[in-house]
Coordinates of C-alpha atoms and ligand atoms in Angstrom, one line a residue:
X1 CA 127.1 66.3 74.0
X2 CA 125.6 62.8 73.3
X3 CA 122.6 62.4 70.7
X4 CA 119.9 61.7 72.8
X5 CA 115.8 61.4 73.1
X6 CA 115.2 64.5 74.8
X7 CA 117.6 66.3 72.7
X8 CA 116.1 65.8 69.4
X9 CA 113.9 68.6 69.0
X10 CA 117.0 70.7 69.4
X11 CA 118.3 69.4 66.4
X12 CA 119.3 71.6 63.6
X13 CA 116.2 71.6 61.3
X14 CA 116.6 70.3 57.9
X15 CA 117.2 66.6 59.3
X16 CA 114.2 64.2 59.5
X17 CA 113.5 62.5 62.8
X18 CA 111.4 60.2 63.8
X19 CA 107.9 61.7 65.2
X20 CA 106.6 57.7 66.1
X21 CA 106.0 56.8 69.3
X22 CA 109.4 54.9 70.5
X23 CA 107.4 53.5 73.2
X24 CA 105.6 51.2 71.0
X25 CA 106.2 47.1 71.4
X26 CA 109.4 45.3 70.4
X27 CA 108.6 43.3 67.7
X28 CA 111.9 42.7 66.1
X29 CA 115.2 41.3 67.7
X30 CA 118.2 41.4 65.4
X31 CA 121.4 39.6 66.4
X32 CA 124.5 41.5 64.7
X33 CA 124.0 44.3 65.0
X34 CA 126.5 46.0 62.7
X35 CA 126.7 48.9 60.6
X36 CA 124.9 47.5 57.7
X37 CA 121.7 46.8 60.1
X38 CA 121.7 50.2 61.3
X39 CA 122.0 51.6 57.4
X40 CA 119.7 49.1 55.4
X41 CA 116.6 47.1 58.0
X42 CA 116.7 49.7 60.3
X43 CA 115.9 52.3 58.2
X44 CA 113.2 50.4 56.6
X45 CA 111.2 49.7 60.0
X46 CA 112.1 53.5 61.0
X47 CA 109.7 54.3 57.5
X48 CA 107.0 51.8 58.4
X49 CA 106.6 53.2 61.3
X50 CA 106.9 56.6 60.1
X51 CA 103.9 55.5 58.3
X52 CA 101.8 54.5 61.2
X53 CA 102.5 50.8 61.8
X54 CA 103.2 49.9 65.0
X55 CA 105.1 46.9 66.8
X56 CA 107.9 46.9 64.8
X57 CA 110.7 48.2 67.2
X58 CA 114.3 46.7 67.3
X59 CA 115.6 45.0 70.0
X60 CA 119.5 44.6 68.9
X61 CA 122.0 42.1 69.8
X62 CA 126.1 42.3 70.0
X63 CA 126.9 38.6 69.8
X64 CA 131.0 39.5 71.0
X65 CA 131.9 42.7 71.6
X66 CA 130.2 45.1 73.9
X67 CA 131.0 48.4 71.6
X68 CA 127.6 48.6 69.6
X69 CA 126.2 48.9 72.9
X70 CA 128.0 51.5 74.6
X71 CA 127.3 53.1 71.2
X72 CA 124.2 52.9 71.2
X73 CA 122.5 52.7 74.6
X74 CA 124.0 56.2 76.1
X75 CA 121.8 57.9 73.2
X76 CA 118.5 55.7 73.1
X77 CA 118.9 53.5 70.3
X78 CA 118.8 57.0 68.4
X79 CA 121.3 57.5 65.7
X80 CA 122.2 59.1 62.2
X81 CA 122.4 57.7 58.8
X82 CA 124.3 59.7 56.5
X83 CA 123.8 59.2 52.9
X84 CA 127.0 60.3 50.8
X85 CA 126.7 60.4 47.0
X86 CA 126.6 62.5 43.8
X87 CA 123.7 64.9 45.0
X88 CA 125.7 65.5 48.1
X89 CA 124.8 64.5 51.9
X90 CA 121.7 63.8 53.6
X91 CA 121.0 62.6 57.3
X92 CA 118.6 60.9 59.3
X93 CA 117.7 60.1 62.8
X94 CA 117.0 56.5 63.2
X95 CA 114.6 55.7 65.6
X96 CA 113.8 52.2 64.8
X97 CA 116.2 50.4 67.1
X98 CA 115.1 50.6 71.1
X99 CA 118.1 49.2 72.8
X100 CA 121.3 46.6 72.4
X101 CA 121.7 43.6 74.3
X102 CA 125.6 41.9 75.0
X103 CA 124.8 38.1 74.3
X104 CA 128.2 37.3 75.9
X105 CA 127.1 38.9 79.1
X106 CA 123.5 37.8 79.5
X107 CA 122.4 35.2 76.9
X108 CA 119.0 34.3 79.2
X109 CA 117.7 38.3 78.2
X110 CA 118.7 37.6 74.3
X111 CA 116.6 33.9 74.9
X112 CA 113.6 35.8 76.7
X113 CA 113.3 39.1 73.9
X114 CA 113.7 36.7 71.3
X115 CA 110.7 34.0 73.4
X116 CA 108.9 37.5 73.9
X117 CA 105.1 37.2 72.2
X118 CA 105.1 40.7 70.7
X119 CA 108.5 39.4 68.8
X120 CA 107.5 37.8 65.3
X121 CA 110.4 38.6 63.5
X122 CA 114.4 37.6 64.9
X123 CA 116.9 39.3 61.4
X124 CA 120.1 38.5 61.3
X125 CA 123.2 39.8 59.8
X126 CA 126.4 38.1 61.7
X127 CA 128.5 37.5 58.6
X128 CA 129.5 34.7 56.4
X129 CA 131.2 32.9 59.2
X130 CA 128.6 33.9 62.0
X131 CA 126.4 30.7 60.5
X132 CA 128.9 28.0 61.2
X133 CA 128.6 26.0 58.2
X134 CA 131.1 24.9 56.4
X135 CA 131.2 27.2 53.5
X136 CA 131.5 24.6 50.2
X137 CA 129.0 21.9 52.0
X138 CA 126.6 24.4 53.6
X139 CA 126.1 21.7 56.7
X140 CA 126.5 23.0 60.5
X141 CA 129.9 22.5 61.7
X142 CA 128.8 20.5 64.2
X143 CA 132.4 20.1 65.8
X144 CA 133.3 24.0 65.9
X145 CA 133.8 24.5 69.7
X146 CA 131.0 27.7 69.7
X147 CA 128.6 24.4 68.7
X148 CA 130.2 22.2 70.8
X149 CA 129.7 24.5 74.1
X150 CA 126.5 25.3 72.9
X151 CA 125.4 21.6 73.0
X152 CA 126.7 21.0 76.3
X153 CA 125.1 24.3 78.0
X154 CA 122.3 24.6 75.7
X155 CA 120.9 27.4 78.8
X156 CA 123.5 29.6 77.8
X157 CA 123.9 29.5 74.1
X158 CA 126.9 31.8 72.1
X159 CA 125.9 30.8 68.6
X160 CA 123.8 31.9 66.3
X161 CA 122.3 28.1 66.2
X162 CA 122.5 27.9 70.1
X163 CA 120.6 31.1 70.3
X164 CA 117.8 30.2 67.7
X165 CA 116.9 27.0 69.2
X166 CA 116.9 27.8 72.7
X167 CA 114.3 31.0 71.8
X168 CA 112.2 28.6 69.8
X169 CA 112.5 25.9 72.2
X170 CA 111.1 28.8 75.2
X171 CA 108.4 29.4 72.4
X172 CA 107.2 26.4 72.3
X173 CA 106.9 25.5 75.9
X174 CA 105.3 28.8 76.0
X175 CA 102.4 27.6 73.8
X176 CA 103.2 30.4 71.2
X177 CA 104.2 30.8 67.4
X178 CA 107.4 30.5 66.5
X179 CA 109.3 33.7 65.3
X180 CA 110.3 34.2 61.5
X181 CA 114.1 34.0 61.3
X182 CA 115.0 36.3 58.1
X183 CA 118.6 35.9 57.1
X184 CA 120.1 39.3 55.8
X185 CA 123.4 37.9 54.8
X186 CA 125.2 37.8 51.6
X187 CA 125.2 33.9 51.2
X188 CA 123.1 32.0 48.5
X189 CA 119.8 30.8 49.8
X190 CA 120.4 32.3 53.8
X191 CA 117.1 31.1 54.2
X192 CA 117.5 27.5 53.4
X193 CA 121.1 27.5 55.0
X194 CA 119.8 29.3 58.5
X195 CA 117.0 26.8 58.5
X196 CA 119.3 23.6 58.0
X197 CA 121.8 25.1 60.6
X198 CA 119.2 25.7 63.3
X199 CA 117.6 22.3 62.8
X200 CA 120.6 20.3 63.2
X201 CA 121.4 21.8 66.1
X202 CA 117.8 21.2 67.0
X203 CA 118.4 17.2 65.8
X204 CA 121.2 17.0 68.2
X205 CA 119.2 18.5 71.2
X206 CA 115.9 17.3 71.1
X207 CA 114.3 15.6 68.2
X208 CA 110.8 16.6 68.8
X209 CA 111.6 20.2 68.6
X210 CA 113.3 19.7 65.5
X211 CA 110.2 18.3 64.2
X212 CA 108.4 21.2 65.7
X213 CA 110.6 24.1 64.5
X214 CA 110.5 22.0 61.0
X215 CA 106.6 22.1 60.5
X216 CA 106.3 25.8 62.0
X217 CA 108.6 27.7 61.5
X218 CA 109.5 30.0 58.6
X219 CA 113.0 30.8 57.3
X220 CA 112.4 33.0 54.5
X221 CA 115.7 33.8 52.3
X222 CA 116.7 37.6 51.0
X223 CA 119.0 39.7 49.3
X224 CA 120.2 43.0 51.1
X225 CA 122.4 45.3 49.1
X226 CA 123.8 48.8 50.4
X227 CA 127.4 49.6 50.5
X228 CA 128.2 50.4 53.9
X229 CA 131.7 51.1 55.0
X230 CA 132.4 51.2 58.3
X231 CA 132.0 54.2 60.1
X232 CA 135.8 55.8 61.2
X233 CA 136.9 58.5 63.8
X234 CA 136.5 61.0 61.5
X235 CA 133.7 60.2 60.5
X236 CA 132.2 60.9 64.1
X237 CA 133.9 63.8 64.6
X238 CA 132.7 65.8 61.6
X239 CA 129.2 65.1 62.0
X240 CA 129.7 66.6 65.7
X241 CA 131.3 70.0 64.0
X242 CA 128.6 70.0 61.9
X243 CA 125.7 69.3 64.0
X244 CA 126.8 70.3 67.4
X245 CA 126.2 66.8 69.0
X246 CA 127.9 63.2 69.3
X247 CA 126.7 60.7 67.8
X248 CA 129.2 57.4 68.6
X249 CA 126.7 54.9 66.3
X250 CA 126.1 57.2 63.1
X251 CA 126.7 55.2 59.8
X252 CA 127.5 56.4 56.6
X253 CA 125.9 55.4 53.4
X254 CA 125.2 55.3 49.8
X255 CA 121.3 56.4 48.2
X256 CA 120.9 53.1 46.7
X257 CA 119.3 50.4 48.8
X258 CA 117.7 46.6 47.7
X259 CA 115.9 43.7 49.8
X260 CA 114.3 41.4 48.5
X261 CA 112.1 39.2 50.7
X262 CA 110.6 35.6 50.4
X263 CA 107.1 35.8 51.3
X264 CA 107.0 33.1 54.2
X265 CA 106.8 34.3 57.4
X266 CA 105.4 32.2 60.6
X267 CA 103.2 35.2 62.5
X268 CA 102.6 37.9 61.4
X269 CA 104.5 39.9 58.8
X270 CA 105.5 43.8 58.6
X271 CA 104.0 45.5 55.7
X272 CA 107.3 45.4 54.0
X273 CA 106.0 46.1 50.4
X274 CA 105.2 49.5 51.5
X275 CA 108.7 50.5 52.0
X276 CA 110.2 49.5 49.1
X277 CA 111.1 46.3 49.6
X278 CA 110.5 43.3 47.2
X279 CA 108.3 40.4 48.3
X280 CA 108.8 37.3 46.3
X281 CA 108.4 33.7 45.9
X282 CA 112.5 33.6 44.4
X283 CA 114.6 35.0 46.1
X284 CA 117.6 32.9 44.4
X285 CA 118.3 34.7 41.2
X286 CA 118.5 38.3 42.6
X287 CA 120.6 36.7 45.0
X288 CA 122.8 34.9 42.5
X289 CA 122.9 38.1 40.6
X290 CA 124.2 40.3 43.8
X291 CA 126.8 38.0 44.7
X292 CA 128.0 37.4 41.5
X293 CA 127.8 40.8 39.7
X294 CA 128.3 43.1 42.7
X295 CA 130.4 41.1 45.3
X296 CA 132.2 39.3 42.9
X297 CA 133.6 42.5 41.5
X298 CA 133.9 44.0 45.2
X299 CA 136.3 40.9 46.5
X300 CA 138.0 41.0 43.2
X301 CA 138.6 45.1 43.4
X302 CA 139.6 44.4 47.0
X303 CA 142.6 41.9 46.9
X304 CA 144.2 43.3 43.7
X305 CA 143.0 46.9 44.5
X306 CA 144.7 46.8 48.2
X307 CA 147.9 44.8 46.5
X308 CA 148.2 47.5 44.3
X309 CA 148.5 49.9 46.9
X310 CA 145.0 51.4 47.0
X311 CA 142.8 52.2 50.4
X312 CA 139.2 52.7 48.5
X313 CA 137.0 50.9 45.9
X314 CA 137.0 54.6 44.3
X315 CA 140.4 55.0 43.6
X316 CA 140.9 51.4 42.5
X317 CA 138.3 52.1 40.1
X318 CA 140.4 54.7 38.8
X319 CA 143.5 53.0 38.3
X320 CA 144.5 51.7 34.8
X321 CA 142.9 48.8 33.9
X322 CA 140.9 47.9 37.4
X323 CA 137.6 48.8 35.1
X324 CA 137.8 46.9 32.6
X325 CA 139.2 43.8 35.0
X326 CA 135.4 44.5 36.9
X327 CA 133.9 44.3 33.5
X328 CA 135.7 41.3 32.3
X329 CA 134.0 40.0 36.0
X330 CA 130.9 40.9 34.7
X331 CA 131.3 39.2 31.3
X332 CA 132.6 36.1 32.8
X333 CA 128.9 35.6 35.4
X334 CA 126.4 37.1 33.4
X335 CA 126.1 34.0 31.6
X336 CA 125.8 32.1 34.7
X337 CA 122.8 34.2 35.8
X338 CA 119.5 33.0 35.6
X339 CA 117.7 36.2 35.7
X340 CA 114.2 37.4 36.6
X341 CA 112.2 39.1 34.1
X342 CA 112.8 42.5 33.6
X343 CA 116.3 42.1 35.3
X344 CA 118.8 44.8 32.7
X345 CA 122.1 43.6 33.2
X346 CA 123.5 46.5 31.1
X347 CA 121.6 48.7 33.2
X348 CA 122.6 47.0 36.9
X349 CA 126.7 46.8 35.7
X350 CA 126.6 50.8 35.0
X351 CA 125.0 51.4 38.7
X352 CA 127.3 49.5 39.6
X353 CA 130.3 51.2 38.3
X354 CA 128.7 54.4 39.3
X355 CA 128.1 53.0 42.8
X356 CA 131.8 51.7 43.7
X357 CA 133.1 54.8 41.8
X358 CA 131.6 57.3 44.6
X359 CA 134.4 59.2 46.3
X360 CA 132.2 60.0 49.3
X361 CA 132.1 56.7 50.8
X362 CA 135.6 56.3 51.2
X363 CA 134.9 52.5 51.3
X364 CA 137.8 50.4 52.5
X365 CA 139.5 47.4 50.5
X366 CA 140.8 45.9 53.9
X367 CA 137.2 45.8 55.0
X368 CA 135.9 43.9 51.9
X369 CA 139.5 42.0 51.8
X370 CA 137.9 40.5 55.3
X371 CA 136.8 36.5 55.5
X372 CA 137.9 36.0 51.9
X373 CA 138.0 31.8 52.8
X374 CA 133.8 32.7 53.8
X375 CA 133.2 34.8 50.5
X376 CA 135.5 32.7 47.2
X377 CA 132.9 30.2 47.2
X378 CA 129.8 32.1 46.6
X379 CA 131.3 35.2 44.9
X380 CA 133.8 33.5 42.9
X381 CA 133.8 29.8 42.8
X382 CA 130.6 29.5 41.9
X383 CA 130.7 30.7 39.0
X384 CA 134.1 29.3 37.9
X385 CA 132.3 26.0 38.3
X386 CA 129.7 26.9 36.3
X387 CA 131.8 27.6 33.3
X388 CA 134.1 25.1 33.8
X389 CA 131.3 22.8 33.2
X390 CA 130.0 24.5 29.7
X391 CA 133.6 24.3 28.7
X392 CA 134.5 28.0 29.5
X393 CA 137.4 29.5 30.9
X394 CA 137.7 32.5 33.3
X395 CA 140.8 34.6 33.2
X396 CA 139.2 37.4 35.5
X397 CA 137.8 35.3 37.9
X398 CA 141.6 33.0 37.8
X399 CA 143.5 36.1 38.9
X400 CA 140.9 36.9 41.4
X401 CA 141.4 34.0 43.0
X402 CA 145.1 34.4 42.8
X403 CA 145.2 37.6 44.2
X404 CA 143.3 36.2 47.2
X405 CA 145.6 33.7 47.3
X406 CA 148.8 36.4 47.0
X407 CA 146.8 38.5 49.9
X408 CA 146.8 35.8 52.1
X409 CA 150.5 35.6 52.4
X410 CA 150.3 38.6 54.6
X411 CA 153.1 41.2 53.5
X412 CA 152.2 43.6 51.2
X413 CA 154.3 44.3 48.1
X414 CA 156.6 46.6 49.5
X415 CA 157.5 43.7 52.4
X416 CA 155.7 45.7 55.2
X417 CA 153.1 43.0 57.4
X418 CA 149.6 43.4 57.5
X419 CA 146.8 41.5 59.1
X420 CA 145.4 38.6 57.2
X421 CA 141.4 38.5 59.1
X422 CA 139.9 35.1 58.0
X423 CA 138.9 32.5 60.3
X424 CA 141.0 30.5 58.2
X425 CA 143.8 32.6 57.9
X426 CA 146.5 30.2 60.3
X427 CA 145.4 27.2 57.9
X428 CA 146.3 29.6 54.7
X429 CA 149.1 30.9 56.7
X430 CA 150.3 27.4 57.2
X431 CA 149.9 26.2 53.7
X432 CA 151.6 28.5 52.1
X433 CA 154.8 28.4 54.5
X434 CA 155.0 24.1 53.5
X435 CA 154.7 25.6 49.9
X436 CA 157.3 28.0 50.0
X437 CA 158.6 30.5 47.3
X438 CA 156.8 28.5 44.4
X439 CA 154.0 29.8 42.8
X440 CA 152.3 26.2 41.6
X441 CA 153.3 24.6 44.9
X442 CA 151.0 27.6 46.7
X443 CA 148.4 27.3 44.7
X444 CA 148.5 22.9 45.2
X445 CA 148.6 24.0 49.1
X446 CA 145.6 26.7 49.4
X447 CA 143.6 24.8 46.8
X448 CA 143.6 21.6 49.0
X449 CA 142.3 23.8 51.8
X450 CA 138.7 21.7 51.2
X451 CA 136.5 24.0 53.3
X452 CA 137.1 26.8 50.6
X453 CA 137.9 24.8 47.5
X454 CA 135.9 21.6 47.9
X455 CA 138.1 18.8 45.8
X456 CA 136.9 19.4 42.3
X457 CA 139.3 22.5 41.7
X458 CA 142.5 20.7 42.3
X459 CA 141.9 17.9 40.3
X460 CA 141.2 20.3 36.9
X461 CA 145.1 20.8 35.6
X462 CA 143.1 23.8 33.2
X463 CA 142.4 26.1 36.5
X464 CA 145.7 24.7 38.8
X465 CA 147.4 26.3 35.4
X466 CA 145.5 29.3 35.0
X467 CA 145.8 30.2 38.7
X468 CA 149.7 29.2 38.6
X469 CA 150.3 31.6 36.0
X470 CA 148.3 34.5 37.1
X471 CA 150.1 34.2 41.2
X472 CA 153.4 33.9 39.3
X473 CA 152.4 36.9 37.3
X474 CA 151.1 38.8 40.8
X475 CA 154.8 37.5 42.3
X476 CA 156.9 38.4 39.5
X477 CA 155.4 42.4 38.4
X478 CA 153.1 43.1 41.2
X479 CA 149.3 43.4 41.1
X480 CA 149.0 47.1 39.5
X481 CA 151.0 46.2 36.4
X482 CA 149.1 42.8 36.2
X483 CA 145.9 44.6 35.9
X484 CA 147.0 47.4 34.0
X485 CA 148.4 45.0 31.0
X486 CA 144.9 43.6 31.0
X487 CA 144.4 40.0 30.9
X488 CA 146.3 37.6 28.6
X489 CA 143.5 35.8 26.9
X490 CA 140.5 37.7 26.2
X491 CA 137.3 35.3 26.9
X492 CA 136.4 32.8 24.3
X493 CA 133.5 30.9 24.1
X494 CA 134.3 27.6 24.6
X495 CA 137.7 28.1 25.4
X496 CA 138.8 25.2 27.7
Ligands
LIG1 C1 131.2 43.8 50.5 C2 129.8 43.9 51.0 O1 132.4 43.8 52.6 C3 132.1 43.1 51.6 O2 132.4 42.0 51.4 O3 131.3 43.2 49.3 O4 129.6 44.2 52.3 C4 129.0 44.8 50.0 O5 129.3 46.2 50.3 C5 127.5 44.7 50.3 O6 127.1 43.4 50.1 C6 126.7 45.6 49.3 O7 125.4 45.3 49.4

């Protein structure tokens, strides 16, 4: 039996639902409507309604596959969130989200909720690669083919730019506000990035909606931070012994959960403050610190950790040498941080290690390990970049890198295949067949891949070496010995 609205109040008791009227006005539309949504926004407009505001229902949007909808719309929007951690297991009925539309199958109904007047509020979270920017520039790929269509049929757009414009464009014509566009991805300034992708596309349609969408319309960035792994089979299944019903879209999560909000907003704004979330005027330094501190560490866990034969960030963490490789993550960006006052770095990296040490979560490498070419830059790169310029090297971050570059080959130490899920995985894939068995000639043929590496990296002989030595090293003894023998060189200051 399906979790459903008129099956709630048969629920065992113990498990908190929502009592708000469902009936209440869309006044959100989110397009991705992942897993993460479901665990982390969601459950913040669930409370805010909880706590009597109203408008503030979800209107969701699959921008591919219809699966979140046939999850979804059998049970009314209605789902569970799980919470897995030290103090055991706690669920929730989400009611926040009222339906899920396919943008593939009907992109004039995405248009018109998003051009709806009770909408003030269009959230995103459609991955690294969902933006179509190029991810060392940060401009629109105006030649990817999803932009290319979308210029050509602007009426039925499949982007994420395509779809922005032509809602704001029907808002305008319309005579209303536009919408706030609130970026929950993990890239540095989303709010800047969305804002430059959407008026490009805007520059290349119609120049005087450009200028419109530029003087009205807010793109405020934020950081989002729960650890969400993706729900599996089981998953599903033991929540139906347990509870006595089905629920296809439950997610499982951690207790922790961080946004952080920049206070800009074009109409009017939910309460957000009352809900635990943090509304600021910077957003950029808890979002260097997340991507640095916490990503950083995840990607890094991920490609050694699944090289060495691990399935979960848990059990990595509790292989020889894997914590203090994290730490040595941690030493090498904390002085790349600029961080807010009252920010305890000491305190966030033992969370932290708490956090990816949970057994419950059963979080996958393979997931993180996903659109690696999307993540290096911000995650890693960035702050290689900043200590290459103060004269510092970076051993942890070096073998990182190298271990992305060893997972991209595709066959896992034991020779068995596995999928490599990048969008740039047939240029990597390429690459490193010109380069051969050579370690220094792969890392010359993905570091000249410009998207990821922009043309700086290659041209420093210090970080070709470093990265040479540490994929030789990941060839030669296989990435569990590698990080169980620690890193060569300890980190020096000043150590070119
Ligand atoms: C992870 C993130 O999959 C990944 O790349 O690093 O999804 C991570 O779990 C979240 O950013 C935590 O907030």
């Amino acid at each position: 039996m399906r979790l459903q609205a008129d099956r709630i109040a048969d629920l065992p008791t113990g498990i908190a639902r929502p009592t708000y009227d469902r009936s209440q006005p869309v006044g959100i539309v989110h397009l991705g409507l992942g897993a993460f949504h479901r665990a982390h926004q969601a459950v913040c407009f669930d409370a805010l309604m909880a706590a009597g505001e109203t408008g503030w229902m979800i209107c969701g949007a699959s921008l591919r596959s219809p699966r979140v909808a046939g999850q979804l719309n059998p049970q009314d929007g209605l789902y569970t969130c799980q919470i897995r951690d030290a103090d055991g297991e706690r669920r929730q009925i989400i009611g926040a989200i009222r339906d899920v539309l396919v943008a593939p199958d009907d992109p004039a109904a995405l248009v018109a909720a998003m051009a709806h007047p009770d909408t003030a509020l269009v959230t995103l979270t459609v991955t690294e690669k969902g933006y179509l920017l190029d991810p060392q520039s940060g401009a629109l790929m105006l030649e990817a083919p999803e932009i290319r269509a979308d210029l050509a049929d602007s009426a039925r757009p499949c982007s994420v730019p395509g779809l922005l414009v032509a809602a704001l464009a029907a808002r305008r014509m319309a005579g209303l506000p536009p919408f706030t566009t609130l970026s929950c991805d993990n890239i540095p300034d989303n709010g800047r990035r969305t804002r430059q992708a959407v008026l490009a596309f805007a520059h290349a349609l119609d120049p005087d909606l450009a200028g419109w969408i530029e003087t009205e319309a807010a793109f405020p960035s934020s950081m989002v931070d729960r650890i969400v792994p993706a729900t599996t089979a089981a998953d599903i299944d033991a929540l139906e012994a347990s509870l006595g019903y089905r629920d296809e879209a439950m997610v499982k999560t951690e207790g922790f959960t961080q946004w952080v909000v920049e206070d800009w907003f074009s109409d009017r704004r939910p309460p957000l403050e009352t809900v635990g979330v943090e509304m600021t005027d910077d957003v950029a330094a808890w979002e260097r610190i997340k991507l640095r501190l916490l990503n950083g560490s995840h990607s890094t866990l991920a490609y050694l950790g699944a090289l060495a034969g691990h399935r979960f960030v848990h059990e990595a963490m509790a292989a020889p040498g894997f914590d203090a490789l994290v730490n040595a993550i941690w030493d090498e960006a904390q002085p790349t941080l600029d961080a807010p006052a009252g920010f305890d770095a000491a305190a966030y990296r033992a969370a932290l290690v708490q956090r990816f040490a949970n057994p419950a979560l059963e979080h996958s490498l393979v997931q993180i390990a996903m659109d690696g070419s999307q993540k290096l830059p911000q995650r890693l790169l960035a702050t290689l970049r900043d200590r290459l310029a103060v004269g510092l090297a970076s051993p942890a971050i070096c073998l990182a890198i190298a271990a992305w570059m060893r997972w991209q080959t595709g066959v896992d130490e034991q020779g068995r295949a596995y999928d490599v899920d990048d969008p740039l995985a047939d240029r990597t894939r390429d690459a490193l067949a010109r380069a051969g068995a050579d370690p220094a000639a792969q890392v010359q043929a993905l570091l000249a891949i410009e998207p990821v590496f922009g043309r700086d990296l290659a041209r420093r002989p210090d970080v070709v070496a470093a990265l040479t030595d540490a994929l030789a090293g990941l060839l030669d003894r296989g990435a569990a010995r590698c990080v169980a023998a620690g890193l060569a060189r300890p980190v020096q200051p000043a150590d070119a």
